[in-house]
Amino acid sequence: MCSFCGFNATLCVQRYPFAPPPLDRFVDPDAAITQRENREMTRAIGKLERRYPQLRVSVCVMELPSGVDGREFGFWYLNRCEVHDDEERQQRLHQILILVDRNDQNVSVTVGYGLDCFMDDVFLQGTLERAAEQFRAKGYASGIAAWLKIIDRELISVHREAAYAVQRWERRGGSAPEIAAEHPTEQAPAAALPAKSIPAKPRAPRPAIIFK
């Protein structure tokens, strides 16, 4: 449940009682993404995923009905979208969903539970605001590319802090997380468990900015 607005999984299902579309790299039911925008976002996503192989980034561009909150819709989409096997289920933990609502002209971000302790709503809102000028000046594709660059830089710091947390945990007698053992040389944000070593931050509304 969101401590700010009270939104939870039960309300989520009640408000959107239908099956979401498959979660692909780009979800674009109205074919609104141009070839140039596709190339720009693909380059930015590819760079981030090469540096952090555990991450999966999806961009959903659609015109939501008036009155539908894109932040709630993104939460529902990421949590209700079907997974087909164990590998996809594991990837979903480190999923980043960027939702562009062409109706209200806003962009929001939802992350999987494996990232939530490192990229909480306060963190995501702050990084979106840092990219806001790019969104408003050059549109959502350039804004998304700029935001992903900010996330790339921020995750380096997050990973460094997480690696220290893992070292402290191991010195206390714990074992290294399985996900870190799979990729011992990669800069992966999920090498940072346990989450309890990260102090809780105050909650905020789910992250979103208006780019019109």
Short mmCIF file of C-alpha atoms in Angstrom, two decimals:
data_model
loop_
_atom_site.label_atom_id
_atom_site.label_comp_id
_atom_site.label_asym_id
_atom_site.label_seq_id
_atom_site.Cartn_x
_atom_site.Cartn_y
_atom_site.Cartn_z
CA MET A 1 0.00 0.00 0.00
CA CYS A 2 1.16 3.54 -0.74
CA SER A 3 1.46 5.35 2.61
CA PHE A 4 0.77 8.68 0.88
CA CYS A 5 -2.50 7.96 -0.99
CA GLY A 6 -3.63 4.55 0.30
CA PHE A 7 -3.54 2.94 -3.15
CA ASN A 8 -2.98 -0.82 -2.95
CA ALA A 9 -3.13 -4.00 -5.01
CA THR A 10 -6.82 -4.60 -4.27
CA LEU A 11 -7.83 -1.16 -5.51
CA CYS A 12 -5.52 -1.69 -8.45
CA VAL A 13 -7.42 -4.78 -9.63
CA GLN A 14 -10.80 -3.17 -9.00
CA ARG A 15 -10.01 -0.10 -11.08
CA TYR A 16 -8.48 -2.00 -13.99
CA PRO A 17 -10.38 -5.32 -14.22
CA PHE A 18 -8.82 -6.50 -17.48
CA ALA A 19 -5.62 -8.11 -18.70
CA PRO A 20 -2.74 -5.72 -19.50
CA PRO A 21 -0.87 -5.95 -22.80
CA PRO A 22 2.49 -7.79 -22.92
CA LEU A 23 5.36 -5.81 -21.42
CA ASP A 24 7.73 -5.37 -24.35
CA ARG A 25 10.64 -2.97 -24.84
CA PHE A 26 8.20 -0.47 -26.36
CA VAL A 27 4.46 -0.60 -25.79
CA ASP A 28 2.92 1.75 -28.35
CA PRO A 29 -0.69 0.80 -29.20
CA ASP A 30 -1.28 4.01 -31.20
CA ALA A 31 2.01 3.83 -33.16
CA ALA A 32 2.93 7.25 -31.79
CA ILE A 33 6.68 6.63 -31.46
CA THR A 34 8.57 7.84 -34.52
CA GLN A 35 11.62 6.05 -35.90
CA ARG A 36 13.87 8.82 -34.63
CA GLU A 37 12.37 8.60 -31.14
CA ASN A 38 12.70 4.81 -31.21
CA ARG A 39 16.40 5.03 -32.11
CA GLU A 40 17.11 7.69 -29.46
CA MET A 41 15.44 5.73 -26.67
CA THR A 42 16.87 2.39 -27.84
CA ARG A 43 20.42 3.78 -27.66
CA ALA A 44 19.89 5.16 -24.15
CA ILE A 45 18.23 1.98 -22.88
CA GLY A 46 20.91 -0.22 -24.43
CA LYS A 47 23.69 1.72 -22.76
CA LEU A 48 22.06 1.44 -19.33
CA GLU A 49 21.30 -2.28 -19.70
CA ARG A 50 24.84 -3.05 -20.86
CA ARG A 51 26.26 -1.41 -17.76
CA TYR A 52 23.66 -3.04 -15.48
CA PRO A 53 22.73 -6.37 -17.11
CA GLN A 54 20.12 -7.17 -14.48
CA LEU A 55 17.98 -4.16 -15.43
CA ARG A 56 15.16 -4.30 -17.96
CA VAL A 57 13.66 -1.04 -19.23
CA SER A 58 10.29 -0.73 -20.95
CA VAL A 59 8.63 2.40 -22.33
CA CYS A 60 4.85 2.54 -22.63
CA VAL A 61 3.43 5.40 -24.69
CA MET A 62 -0.35 5.63 -24.79
CA GLU A 63 -3.27 8.02 -24.46
CA LEU A 64 -4.95 7.15 -21.18
CA PRO A 65 -8.62 8.08 -20.66
CA SER A 66 -9.24 11.34 -18.84
CA GLY A 67 -9.25 10.82 -15.10
CA VAL A 68 -6.93 7.81 -15.16
CA ASP A 69 -3.81 8.44 -13.08
CA GLY A 70 -0.77 7.29 -15.05
CA ARG A 71 1.11 6.53 -11.83
CA GLU A 72 -1.58 4.12 -10.67
CA PHE A 73 -1.90 2.64 -14.14
CA GLY A 74 1.85 2.01 -14.30
CA PHE A 75 1.79 0.30 -10.91
CA TRP A 76 -1.08 -1.94 -12.07
CA TYR A 77 0.60 -2.66 -15.41
CA LEU A 78 3.93 -3.74 -13.95
CA ASN A 79 2.37 -5.87 -11.22
CA ARG A 80 -0.40 -7.52 -13.26
CA CYS A 81 1.41 -8.12 -16.54
CA GLU A 82 1.78 -11.84 -17.21
CA VAL A 83 5.15 -13.53 -16.80
CA HIS A 84 5.85 -16.65 -18.85
CA ASP A 85 8.72 -18.36 -17.05
CA ASP A 86 11.03 -18.16 -14.04
CA GLU A 87 13.63 -16.13 -15.93
CA GLU A 88 11.10 -13.46 -16.84
CA ARG A 89 9.78 -13.48 -13.27
CA GLN A 90 13.29 -12.80 -11.97
CA GLN A 91 13.82 -10.04 -14.52
CA ARG A 92 10.56 -8.39 -13.48
CA LEU A 93 12.10 -7.72 -10.06
CA HIS A 94 14.57 -5.36 -11.76
CA GLN A 95 12.18 -3.85 -14.30
CA ILE A 96 11.90 -0.13 -14.94
CA LEU A 97 8.60 0.91 -16.55
CA ILE A 98 8.45 4.42 -17.99
CA LEU A 99 4.85 5.38 -18.77
CA VAL A 100 4.10 8.33 -21.06
CA ASP A 101 0.48 9.52 -20.99
CA ARG A 102 -0.09 11.44 -24.22
CA ASN A 103 -3.46 12.68 -22.98
CA ASP A 104 -2.30 14.51 -19.85
CA GLN A 105 1.25 14.79 -21.24
CA ASN A 106 2.98 13.44 -18.19
CA VAL A 107 5.56 10.76 -17.59
CA SER A 108 5.77 8.47 -14.58
CA VAL A 109 8.09 5.67 -13.50
CA THR A 110 7.43 2.37 -11.71
CA VAL A 111 10.18 -0.06 -10.71
CA GLY A 112 10.19 -3.71 -9.70
CA TYR A 113 10.44 -4.73 -6.06
CA GLY A 114 14.10 -5.68 -6.44
CA LEU A 115 14.90 -2.02 -7.18
CA ASP A 116 12.41 -0.34 -4.89
CA CYS A 117 14.74 -0.21 -1.88
CA PHE A 118 17.39 1.63 -3.93
CA MET A 119 15.17 3.64 -6.32
CA ASP A 120 12.25 4.67 -4.13
CA ASP A 121 9.67 7.30 -5.03
CA VAL A 122 11.68 10.15 -3.53
CA PHE A 123 14.74 9.14 -5.57
CA LEU A 124 12.72 8.71 -8.78
CA GLN A 125 10.86 11.99 -8.39
CA GLY A 126 14.10 13.85 -7.86
CA THR A 127 15.71 12.37 -10.95
CA LEU A 128 12.62 13.08 -13.08
CA GLU A 129 12.66 16.70 -11.97
CA ARG A 130 16.32 16.96 -12.98
CA ALA A 131 15.35 15.81 -16.48
CA ALA A 132 12.19 17.94 -16.65
CA GLU A 133 13.70 20.70 -18.78
CA GLN A 134 14.73 18.17 -21.43
CA PHE A 135 11.25 16.63 -21.42
CA ARG A 136 9.59 20.01 -21.90
CA ALA A 137 12.06 21.42 -24.42
CA LYS A 138 12.55 18.38 -26.67
CA GLY A 139 9.73 15.94 -25.94
CA TYR A 140 9.41 12.66 -24.11
CA ALA A 141 11.95 10.63 -26.14
CA SER A 142 14.80 13.08 -25.44
CA GLY A 143 13.56 13.45 -21.88
CA ILE A 144 13.65 9.71 -21.33
CA ALA A 145 17.17 9.52 -22.79
CA ALA A 146 18.30 12.33 -20.46
CA TRP A 147 16.63 10.66 -17.46
CA LEU A 148 18.34 7.34 -18.20
CA LYS A 149 21.72 9.10 -18.24
CA ILE A 150 20.95 10.54 -14.81
CA ILE A 151 19.94 7.09 -13.56
CA ASP A 152 23.17 5.64 -14.97
CA ARG A 153 25.24 8.11 -12.96
CA GLU A 154 23.16 7.73 -9.82
CA LEU A 155 23.32 3.94 -9.86
CA ILE A 156 27.12 4.06 -9.77
CA SER A 157 26.85 5.77 -6.39
CA VAL A 158 24.02 3.46 -5.29
CA HIS A 159 26.06 0.41 -6.25
CA ARG A 160 29.12 1.68 -4.37
CA GLU A 161 27.07 2.20 -1.20
CA ALA A 162 25.44 -1.19 -1.68
CA ALA A 163 28.76 -2.95 -2.12
CA TYR A 164 29.92 -1.48 1.20
CA ALA A 165 26.69 -2.72 2.81
CA VAL A 166 27.31 -6.24 1.47
CA GLN A 167 30.90 -6.19 2.78
CA ARG A 168 29.72 -5.12 6.23
CA TRP A 169 27.06 -7.81 6.17
CA GLU A 170 29.58 -10.51 5.20
CA ARG A 171 31.95 -9.39 7.97
CA ARG A 172 29.09 -9.96 10.40
CA GLY A 173 28.86 -13.57 9.18
CA GLY A 174 26.31 -13.33 6.35
CA SER A 175 26.68 -14.85 2.91
CA ALA A 176 26.96 -12.86 -0.30
CA PRO A 177 23.60 -12.52 -2.10
CA GLU A 178 23.08 -15.03 -4.86
CA ILE A 179 22.50 -12.34 -7.45
CA ALA A 180 25.90 -10.81 -6.71
CA ALA A 181 27.61 -14.19 -7.06
CA GLU A 182 26.15 -14.63 -10.52
CA HIS A 183 27.76 -11.39 -11.75
CA PRO A 184 30.76 -10.78 -9.50
CA THR A 185 32.42 -8.19 -11.75
CA GLU A 186 29.40 -6.26 -12.98
CA GLN A 187 28.13 -2.98 -11.63
CA ALA A 188 24.67 -4.20 -10.74
CA PRO A 189 22.36 -2.32 -8.40
CA ALA A 190 20.89 -5.58 -7.11
CA ALA A 191 24.28 -6.61 -5.67
CA ALA A 192 23.19 -4.54 -2.75
CA LEU A 193 21.08 -6.70 -0.48
CA PRO A 194 19.96 -6.91 2.23
CA ALA A 195 17.54 -4.01 1.91
CA LYS A 196 17.31 -3.62 5.68
CA SER A 197 20.78 -2.07 5.66
CA ILE A 198 19.37 0.95 3.79
CA PRO A 199 17.66 3.52 6.04
CA ALA A 200 13.99 4.11 5.23
CA LYS A 201 13.18 7.40 3.50
CA PRO A 202 9.95 9.42 3.73
CA ARG A 203 7.35 8.41 1.15
CA ALA A 204 6.09 10.81 -1.50
CA PRO A 205 3.47 10.66 -4.25
CA ARG A 206 4.42 8.13 -6.93
CA PRO A 207 6.94 9.89 -9.21
CA ALA A 208 5.66 11.81 -12.22
CA ILE A 209 6.22 15.08 -14.08
CA ILE A 210 4.19 17.01 -16.66
CA PHE A 211 6.13 17.74 -19.85
CA LYS A 212 3.70 19.91 -21.85
#
